[in-house]
Short mmCIF file of C-alpha atoms in Angstrom, two decimals:
data_model
loop_
_atom_site.label_atom_id
_atom_site.label_comp_id
_atom_site.label_asym_id
_atom_site.label_seq_id
_atom_site.Cartn_x
_atom_site.Cartn_y
_atom_site.Cartn_z
CA UNK A 1 276.83 -62.27 66.31
CA UNK A 2 274.19 -61.42 63.67
CA UNK A 3 273.65 -65.12 62.98
CA UNK A 4 273.13 -65.84 66.69
CA UNK A 5 270.58 -63.02 67.09
CA UNK A 6 268.64 -64.04 63.99
CA UNK A 7 268.76 -67.65 65.21
CA UNK A 8 267.15 -66.51 68.47
CA UNK A 9 264.46 -64.48 66.66
CA UNK A 10 263.45 -67.30 64.31
CA UNK A 11 260.15 -69.07 64.98
CA UNK A 12 260.99 -72.41 63.34
CA UNK A 13 260.05 -75.49 65.36
CA UNK A 14 263.59 -76.91 65.71
CA UNK A 15 266.96 -75.34 66.38
CA UNK A 16 268.39 -76.91 63.24
CA UNK A 17 265.69 -75.40 61.03
CA UNK A 18 266.27 -72.02 62.64
CA UNK A 19 269.93 -72.21 61.68
CA UNK A 20 269.25 -73.08 58.03
CA UNK A 21 266.69 -70.26 57.72
CA UNK A 22 269.19 -67.79 59.17
CA UNK A 23 271.93 -69.10 56.90
CA UNK A 24 269.79 -68.41 53.82
CA UNK A 25 269.09 -64.86 55.03
CA UNK A 26 272.77 -64.11 55.61
CA UNK A 27 273.79 -65.57 52.24
CA UNK A 28 271.15 -63.42 50.58
CA UNK A 29 272.46 -60.31 52.31
CA UNK A 30 276.11 -61.08 51.52
CA UNK A 31 276.74 -63.77 48.92
CA UNK A 32 280.52 -63.51 49.34
CA UNK A 33 280.53 -64.76 52.94
CA UNK A 34 283.20 -67.46 53.21
CA UNK A 35 283.22 -68.21 56.97
CA UNK A 36 279.54 -69.00 57.47
CA UNK A 37 278.95 -72.41 59.07
CA UNK A 38 277.54 -75.04 56.74
CA UNK A 39 275.88 -77.22 59.42
CA UNK A 40 274.09 -76.74 62.71
CA UNK A 41 276.79 -78.70 64.56
CA UNK A 42 279.48 -76.37 63.24
CA UNK A 43 277.37 -73.34 64.19
CA UNK A 44 276.99 -74.59 67.77
CA UNK A 45 280.75 -75.21 68.05
CA UNK A 46 281.37 -71.64 66.97
CA UNK A 47 278.86 -70.38 69.54
CA UNK A 48 280.53 -72.41 72.29
CA UNK A 49 283.85 -70.80 71.49
CA UNK A 50 282.73 -67.20 71.01
CA UNK A 51 279.65 -66.69 73.18
CA UNK A 52 281.53 -65.61 76.32
CA UNK A 53 283.54 -62.74 74.72
CA UNK A 54 280.66 -61.73 72.43
CA UNK A 55 278.17 -61.74 75.31
CA UNK A 56 280.37 -59.44 77.41
CA UNK A 57 280.77 -57.04 74.49
CA UNK A 58 277.09 -57.09 73.49
CA UNK A 59 275.91 -56.59 77.07
CA UNK A 60 278.13 -53.53 77.47
CA UNK A 61 276.96 -52.07 74.15
CA UNK A 62 273.27 -52.58 74.92
CA UNK A 63 273.62 -51.08 78.40
CA UNK A 64 275.37 -48.01 77.02
CA UNK A 65 272.76 -47.68 74.28
CA UNK A 66 269.96 -47.82 76.85
CA UNK A 67 271.50 -45.02 78.85
CA UNK A 68 272.23 -42.86 75.80
CA UNK A 69 268.91 -43.19 73.94
CA UNK A 70 266.31 -43.72 76.67
CA UNK A 71 267.07 -40.76 78.92
CA UNK A 72 263.38 -39.91 79.46
CA UNK A 73 262.70 -43.19 81.24
CA UNK A 74 266.16 -43.88 82.64
CA UNK A 75 265.37 -42.71 86.19
CA UNK A 76 262.28 -43.43 88.26
CA UNK A 77 261.52 -41.17 91.24
CA UNK A 78 265.07 -39.86 90.92
CA UNK A 79 266.67 -43.32 91.24
CA UNK A 80 268.02 -45.89 88.83
CA UNK A 81 265.66 -48.71 89.79
CA UNK A 82 266.08 -52.40 89.01
CA UNK A 83 263.88 -55.35 89.88
CA UNK A 84 265.35 -58.80 90.41
CA UNK A 85 263.56 -62.13 90.39
CA UNK A 86 264.04 -65.73 89.29
CA UNK A 87 262.10 -68.29 87.28
CA UNK A 88 262.52 -71.88 86.11
CA UNK A 89 262.67 -73.04 82.50
CA UNK A 90 261.92 -76.63 81.54
CA UNK A 91 264.47 -78.79 79.74
CA UNK A 92 264.26 -82.04 77.76
CA UNK A 93 264.79 -85.09 79.97
CA UNK A 94 268.19 -86.10 78.65
CA UNK A 95 271.09 -87.62 80.55
CA UNK A 96 273.15 -84.46 80.02
CA UNK A 97 270.46 -82.23 81.52
CA UNK A 98 269.74 -84.59 84.41
CA UNK A 99 273.41 -84.63 85.38
CA UNK A 100 273.77 -80.85 85.14
CA UNK A 101 270.41 -79.37 86.15
CA UNK A 102 268.20 -81.84 88.05
CA UNK A 103 267.64 -81.18 91.75
CA UNK A 104 268.85 -84.65 92.83
CA UNK A 105 272.09 -84.62 90.83
CA UNK A 106 273.93 -84.76 94.17
CA UNK A 107 273.44 -87.63 96.62
CA UNK A 108 271.35 -86.67 99.63
CA UNK A 109 271.34 -88.15 103.09
CA UNK A 110 268.17 -90.14 103.80
CA UNK A 111 266.71 -88.99 107.12
CA UNK A 112 264.19 -91.76 107.80
CA UNK A 113 262.27 -94.57 106.15
CA UNK A 114 259.24 -92.35 105.46
CA UNK A 115 261.40 -89.85 103.65
CA UNK A 116 263.07 -92.69 101.75
CA UNK A 117 259.72 -94.05 100.51
CA UNK A 118 258.61 -90.58 99.47
CA UNK A 119 261.89 -89.99 97.70
CA UNK A 120 261.51 -93.20 95.72
CA UNK A 121 257.91 -92.41 94.82
CA UNK A 122 258.65 -88.91 93.55
CA UNK A 123 262.06 -89.65 92.04
CA UNK A 124 260.97 -89.19 88.44
CA UNK A 125 259.13 -85.96 89.16
CA UNK A 126 261.95 -84.51 91.25
CA UNK A 127 264.54 -85.49 88.66
CA UNK A 128 262.92 -83.34 85.95
CA UNK A 129 265.78 -81.10 84.80
CA UNK A 130 265.10 -77.39 85.02
CA UNK A 131 267.24 -74.33 84.41
CA UNK A 132 267.03 -71.49 86.91
CA UNK A 133 267.18 -67.96 85.49
CA UNK A 134 267.68 -64.89 87.71
CA UNK A 135 267.24 -61.60 85.88
CA UNK A 136 268.12 -58.00 86.74
CA UNK A 137 265.42 -55.93 85.02
CA UNK A 138 265.40 -52.16 84.52
CA UNK A 139 262.05 -50.78 85.68
CA UNK A 140 262.08 -47.53 83.70
CA UNK A 141 262.58 -49.11 80.27
CA UNK A 142 261.24 -52.61 80.88
CA UNK A 143 264.45 -54.14 79.50
CA UNK A 144 266.81 -56.73 81.01
CA UNK A 145 270.16 -55.55 82.34
CA UNK A 146 271.94 -58.70 83.47
CA UNK A 147 271.17 -62.33 84.34
CA UNK A 148 272.57 -65.54 85.76
CA UNK A 149 271.62 -69.15 85.01
CA UNK A 150 272.12 -72.37 86.93
CA UNK A 151 270.46 -75.63 88.00
CA UNK A 152 266.86 -75.67 89.14
CA UNK A 153 267.82 -75.38 92.82
CA UNK A 154 270.14 -72.38 92.39
CA UNK A 155 270.09 -69.54 94.91
CA UNK A 156 268.58 -66.22 93.82
CA UNK A 157 270.57 -64.47 96.54
CA UNK A 158 273.88 -65.80 95.24
CA UNK A 159 272.97 -64.74 91.70
CA UNK A 160 272.09 -61.26 92.95
CA UNK A 161 275.46 -60.84 94.64
CA UNK A 162 277.20 -61.89 91.43
CA UNK A 163 275.30 -59.23 89.47
CA UNK A 164 275.98 -56.36 91.91
CA UNK A 165 279.14 -55.25 90.14
CA UNK A 166 277.24 -54.70 86.88
CA UNK A 167 274.94 -52.13 88.51
CA UNK A 168 275.80 -48.42 88.54
CA UNK A 169 276.60 -46.88 91.92
CA UNK A 170 273.54 -45.62 93.75
CA UNK A 171 271.15 -48.01 91.99
CA UNK A 172 268.01 -49.12 93.82
CA UNK A 173 267.18 -52.84 93.83
CA UNK A 174 263.61 -53.94 94.51
CA UNK A 175 262.66 -57.57 95.09
CA UNK A 176 260.19 -59.83 96.84
CA UNK A 177 260.63 -61.48 100.21
CA UNK A 178 262.81 -64.31 98.87
CA UNK A 179 265.83 -62.00 98.80
CA UNK A 180 265.51 -60.87 102.42
CA UNK A 181 268.58 -61.82 104.45
CA UNK A 182 271.21 -60.06 106.56
CA UNK A 183 274.27 -61.01 104.51
CA UNK A 184 272.66 -60.13 101.19
CA UNK A 185 271.37 -56.75 102.39
CA UNK A 186 274.69 -55.94 104.00
CA UNK A 187 276.53 -56.68 100.74
CA UNK A 188 274.17 -54.45 98.75
CA UNK A 189 274.34 -51.55 101.20
CA UNK A 190 278.13 -51.71 101.53
CA UNK A 191 278.45 -51.69 97.73
CA UNK A 192 276.80 -48.26 97.62
CA UNK A 193 273.41 -49.44 96.31
CA UNK A 194 269.95 -49.20 97.84
CA UNK A 195 267.30 -51.85 98.50
CA UNK A 196 263.52 -52.01 98.60
CA UNK A 197 262.24 -55.40 99.73
CA UNK A 198 259.06 -57.00 100.93
CA UNK A 199 259.20 -58.71 104.31
CA UNK A 200 257.02 -61.43 105.79
CA UNK A 201 256.48 -63.46 108.92
CA UNK A 202 259.90 -65.13 108.65
CA UNK A 203 261.67 -61.81 109.33
CA UNK A 204 262.31 -60.36 112.78
CA UNK A 205 262.76 -56.60 112.98
CA UNK A 206 263.73 -54.56 116.04
CA UNK A 207 262.56 -51.10 117.02
CA UNK A 208 263.75 -48.60 119.64
CA UNK A 209 267.28 -50.01 119.58
CA UNK A 210 268.83 -46.55 119.90
CA UNK A 211 271.61 -47.27 117.41
CA UNK A 212 270.84 -44.17 115.32
CA UNK A 213 268.51 -41.21 115.61
CA UNK A 214 265.10 -42.76 115.11
CA UNK A 215 262.04 -41.53 113.25
CA UNK A 216 258.64 -43.04 112.59
CA UNK A 217 259.20 -46.36 110.82
CA UNK A 218 262.85 -46.82 111.81
CA UNK A 219 263.58 -50.52 112.32
CA UNK A 220 266.66 -52.73 112.49
CA UNK A 221 267.57 -56.07 110.97
CA UNK A 222 269.92 -57.66 113.49
CA UNK A 223 269.72 -61.44 113.90
CA UNK A 224 271.12 -62.86 117.13
CA UNK A 225 273.86 -64.65 115.22
CA UNK A 226 275.14 -61.40 113.70
CA UNK A 227 274.84 -59.64 117.04
CA UNK A 228 277.05 -62.24 118.73
CA UNK A 229 279.59 -61.93 115.93
CA UNK A 230 279.85 -58.20 116.59
CA UNK A 231 278.30 -57.14 113.29
CA UNK A 232 276.36 -53.89 113.23
CA UNK A 233 272.57 -53.78 112.87
CA UNK A 234 271.19 -52.78 109.48
CA UNK A 235 269.12 -49.62 109.78
CA UNK A 236 265.97 -49.72 107.65
CA UNK A 237 262.69 -47.90 107.17
CA UNK A 238 259.41 -49.80 107.39
CA UNK A 239 256.57 -48.79 105.07
CA UNK A 240 253.15 -50.44 105.21
CA UNK A 241 250.99 -50.47 102.08
CA UNK A 242 247.46 -51.80 101.65
CA UNK A 243 246.47 -53.39 98.34
CA UNK A 244 242.79 -53.72 99.25
CA UNK A 245 243.17 -57.30 100.51
CA UNK A 246 245.92 -57.30 103.09
CA UNK A 247 248.80 -55.06 104.18
CA UNK A 248 252.14 -55.30 102.40
CA UNK A 249 255.25 -54.62 104.51
CA UNK A 250 258.21 -53.04 102.75
CA UNK A 251 261.66 -52.04 104.01
CA UNK A 252 264.28 -49.79 102.44
CA UNK A 253 267.64 -48.42 103.53
CA UNK A 254 266.67 -44.95 102.19
CA UNK A 255 265.75 -43.46 105.54
CA UNK A 256 264.86 -39.91 104.48
CA UNK A 257 261.30 -39.34 103.36
CA UNK A 258 262.46 -36.26 101.52
CA UNK A 259 264.60 -38.41 99.26
CA UNK A 260 261.93 -41.10 98.83
CA UNK A 261 258.45 -40.69 100.28
CA UNK A 262 256.28 -43.54 101.50
CA UNK A 263 254.03 -43.06 98.47
CA UNK A 264 257.02 -43.38 96.12
CA UNK A 265 258.21 -46.50 97.95
CA UNK A 266 254.82 -48.16 97.41
CA UNK A 267 254.70 -47.07 93.76
CA UNK A 268 258.21 -48.41 93.05
CA UNK A 269 257.43 -51.78 94.57
CA UNK A 270 254.20 -51.96 92.56
CA UNK A 271 256.25 -51.50 89.38
CA UNK A 272 258.34 -54.51 90.36
CA UNK A 273 255.47 -56.56 88.94
CA UNK A 274 256.82 -55.68 85.49
CA UNK A 275 259.51 -58.36 85.82
CA UNK A 276 256.75 -60.96 86.12
CA UNK A 277 255.38 -59.70 82.79
CA UNK A 278 258.89 -59.92 81.36
CA UNK A 279 259.03 -63.61 82.26
CA UNK A 280 255.59 -64.11 80.71
CA UNK A 281 256.86 -62.54 77.46
CA UNK A 282 259.96 -64.74 77.53
CA UNK A 283 258.21 -68.01 78.34
CA UNK A 284 254.85 -67.68 76.56
CA UNK A 285 255.12 -65.10 73.76
CA UNK A 286 258.76 -65.90 72.92
CA UNK A 287 258.14 -69.65 73.54
CA UNK A 288 261.02 -70.25 75.91
CA UNK A 289 259.04 -72.06 78.62
CA UNK A 290 260.85 -75.24 77.55
CA UNK A 291 264.21 -75.03 75.81
CA UNK A 292 264.95 -77.29 72.87
CA UNK A 293 268.65 -78.02 73.34
CA UNK A 294 269.47 -81.57 74.41
CA UNK A 295 272.95 -80.85 75.78
CA UNK A 296 273.53 -78.94 79.02
CA UNK A 297 276.10 -76.57 77.53
CA UNK A 298 273.91 -75.88 74.50
CA UNK A 299 270.94 -75.02 76.75
CA UNK A 300 272.97 -72.17 78.26
CA UNK A 301 273.80 -70.95 74.76
CA UNK A 302 270.15 -71.11 73.77
CA UNK A 303 268.86 -69.08 76.71
CA UNK A 304 271.76 -66.62 76.53
CA UNK A 305 271.14 -65.73 72.89
CA UNK A 306 267.37 -65.80 73.43
CA UNK A 307 267.75 -63.13 76.12
CA UNK A 308 270.10 -61.07 73.97
CA UNK A 309 267.69 -61.40 71.06
CA UNK A 310 264.76 -60.28 73.21
CA UNK A 311 266.83 -57.41 74.65
CA UNK A 312 268.10 -56.18 71.27
CA UNK A 313 264.73 -56.24 69.49
CA UNK A 314 262.94 -54.62 72.45
CA UNK A 315 265.55 -51.85 72.69
CA UNK A 316 265.35 -51.14 68.95
CA UNK A 317 261.55 -51.07 69.09
CA UNK A 318 261.49 -48.89 72.19
CA UNK A 319 263.77 -46.29 70.58
CA UNK A 320 261.37 -46.11 67.61
CA UNK A 321 258.37 -45.91 69.95
CA UNK A 322 259.89 -43.10 72.02
CA UNK A 323 260.27 -41.03 68.83
CA UNK A 324 256.47 -41.21 68.49
CA UNK A 325 255.87 -40.35 72.14
CA UNK A 326 254.97 -43.93 73.09
CA UNK A 327 255.94 -44.96 76.62
CA UNK A 328 257.51 -48.37 77.38
CA UNK A 329 254.29 -49.50 79.11
CA UNK A 330 252.36 -49.09 75.83
CA UNK A 331 254.75 -51.22 73.76
CA UNK A 332 253.36 -54.61 72.71
CA UNK A 333 256.00 -57.33 72.83
CA UNK A 334 253.86 -59.72 70.80
CA UNK A 335 253.49 -57.18 67.98
CA UNK A 336 257.15 -56.16 67.89
CA UNK A 337 258.17 -59.83 67.79
CA UNK A 338 255.76 -60.35 64.91
CA UNK A 339 257.25 -57.34 63.11
CA UNK A 340 260.78 -58.75 63.32
CA UNK A 341 259.71 -62.22 62.21
CA UNK A 342 257.69 -60.90 59.28
CA UNK A 343 260.70 -58.92 58.14
CA UNK A 344 262.85 -62.05 58.35
CA UNK A 345 260.35 -64.04 56.27
CA UNK A 346 260.08 -61.31 53.62
CA UNK A 347 263.80 -60.96 52.96
CA UNK A 348 263.41 -62.17 49.34
CA UNK A 349 260.46 -59.93 48.51
CA UNK A 350 260.44 -56.19 47.78
CA UNK A 351 259.37 -54.06 50.71
CA UNK A 352 255.83 -52.79 50.39
CA UNK A 353 254.79 -49.28 51.29
CA UNK A 354 254.43 -48.75 55.05
CA UNK A 355 255.72 -52.29 55.65
CA UNK A 356 259.35 -51.53 56.58
CA UNK A 357 260.52 -52.75 59.97
CA UNK A 358 260.57 -49.29 61.56
CA UNK A 359 257.03 -48.58 60.35
CA UNK A 360 255.81 -51.93 61.66
CA UNK A 361 257.40 -51.25 65.03
CA UNK A 362 255.63 -47.89 65.33
CA UNK A 363 252.36 -49.83 65.20
CA UNK A 364 253.44 -52.29 67.91
CA UNK A 365 251.23 -50.72 70.55
CA UNK A 366 248.99 -52.36 73.13
CA UNK A 367 245.28 -52.05 72.31
CA UNK A 368 243.51 -49.24 74.12
CA UNK A 369 240.44 -51.21 75.22
CA UNK A 370 240.13 -52.13 78.89
CA UNK A 371 240.65 -55.75 79.86
CA UNK A 372 238.01 -57.49 81.94
CA UNK A 373 238.79 -58.42 85.52
CA UNK A 374 239.81 -62.11 85.52
CA UNK A 375 240.44 -62.58 89.23
CA UNK A 376 237.30 -64.66 89.71
CA UNK A 377 238.12 -67.12 86.93
CA UNK A 378 239.37 -70.58 87.86
CA UNK A 379 242.76 -71.18 86.29
CA UNK A 380 243.90 -74.78 86.86
CA UNK A 381 247.63 -73.92 86.69
CA UNK A 382 247.43 -70.73 88.71
CA UNK A 383 249.74 -70.67 91.71
CA UNK A 384 247.96 -70.68 95.05
CA UNK A 385 250.90 -69.54 97.15
CA UNK A 386 250.18 -68.33 100.64
CA UNK A 387 250.93 -64.58 100.90
CA UNK A 388 253.68 -63.47 103.30
CA UNK A 389 252.50 -62.82 106.82
CA UNK A 390 253.18 -59.94 109.18
CA UNK A 391 256.88 -59.50 110.10
CA UNK A 392 257.87 -59.87 113.74
CA UNK A 393 258.29 -56.32 115.02
CA UNK A 394 259.84 -56.52 118.47
CA UNK A 395 260.98 -53.85 120.88
CA UNK A 396 264.71 -54.16 121.54
CA UNK A 397 265.64 -55.52 124.96
CA UNK A 398 268.02 -53.72 127.31
CA UNK A 399 270.69 -56.32 126.50
CA UNK A 400 270.35 -55.70 122.78
CA UNK A 401 270.43 -51.93 123.26
CA UNK A 402 273.57 -52.20 125.40
CA UNK A 403 275.26 -54.47 122.86
CA UNK A 404 274.43 -52.03 120.05
CA UNK A 405 275.86 -49.17 122.11
CA UNK A 406 279.09 -51.13 122.61
CA UNK A 407 279.43 -51.99 118.92
CA UNK A 408 278.89 -48.44 117.65
CA UNK A 409 282.09 -46.81 119.00
CA UNK A 410 284.16 -49.85 117.97
CA UNK A 411 282.97 -49.50 114.37
CA UNK A 412 283.60 -45.77 114.40
CA UNK A 413 287.19 -46.31 115.57
CA UNK A 414 287.68 -48.84 112.82
CA UNK A 415 286.53 -46.32 110.21
CA UNK A 416 288.84 -43.56 111.43
CA UNK A 417 291.90 -45.72 111.95
#
């Protein structure tokens, strides 16, 4: 496990060189090691065999350590809040990656000749293998909690459902509009967790349905398909925030404003932006925008141990920072990464005064000067995505209200049976 974490922390240009650097460090620390791999190929075979049990153990240990040592930032507004989002990582264009991760690895039905010509023209671009990473990120500490990986066209919603069991009961999940859907929300609510999502023009919400006692902002998510199936409407609360440019529409299943005010709802969703910074740290500062492994199975190992390495070093640094009264928002990931890598490079030299790892980590703080506003600058690679529109807020029809009234007693009987 130590070899895998050091391998992830190393800044050598190739995976093989990272292994040999780590091997020298471990031999220096314990010259009597007999079971240390002698080649990179042997090291990867060991990782393939042991990553699954070690990952489960390490994840549990890190989660418990977070809860035990970071009590001051464990809860936010009285809730255990997590943000979830996905991002793509580039992969080398090898046959193994194309078969496992490219978006056209499965044969698709050609609709018409125009589509066929377009498909042939963009085949190379579309076939670029990418790995999709969906991360569950703890808002209070700024640390990852769980993740799932898959091909570039994986579903964030499916990954979220798979990660639900790893969340404590009563946790609050905040996400953007891509996670909005009846089945996903129903699964989260029935599991005993809460949601806070952004909604856009592709969402239809009902008001004045009469299914529950209604207050200002009470709305329902009840697609016609679910209504015909006899499924109950999901009762939500609509909160409208203005960011200075356009209104942002948020929904949550926490209906009481005493438990979570509108102001707290807006503040929690604003902190969801931290997961975007997490991906920037992973892809730019940690240099994981494009993985180096040339085999599909090895790519999963590389990103898995990269995430564990990032998680472990950030947790260790945050514990040291909290002792000095430094909040997670003030911690500099670039500086803490530099502190770990300098310590790895200096393993043969005597430690200088004030240059121990813990002392270096206490100085890993974001500079206090104010950054200039860069919104007017023209970034060629900046995404120009169209913001979500206004959700469809419709008054329930008499037919819908009657159907809801018929469903309610049936569900109540089912609960008391």
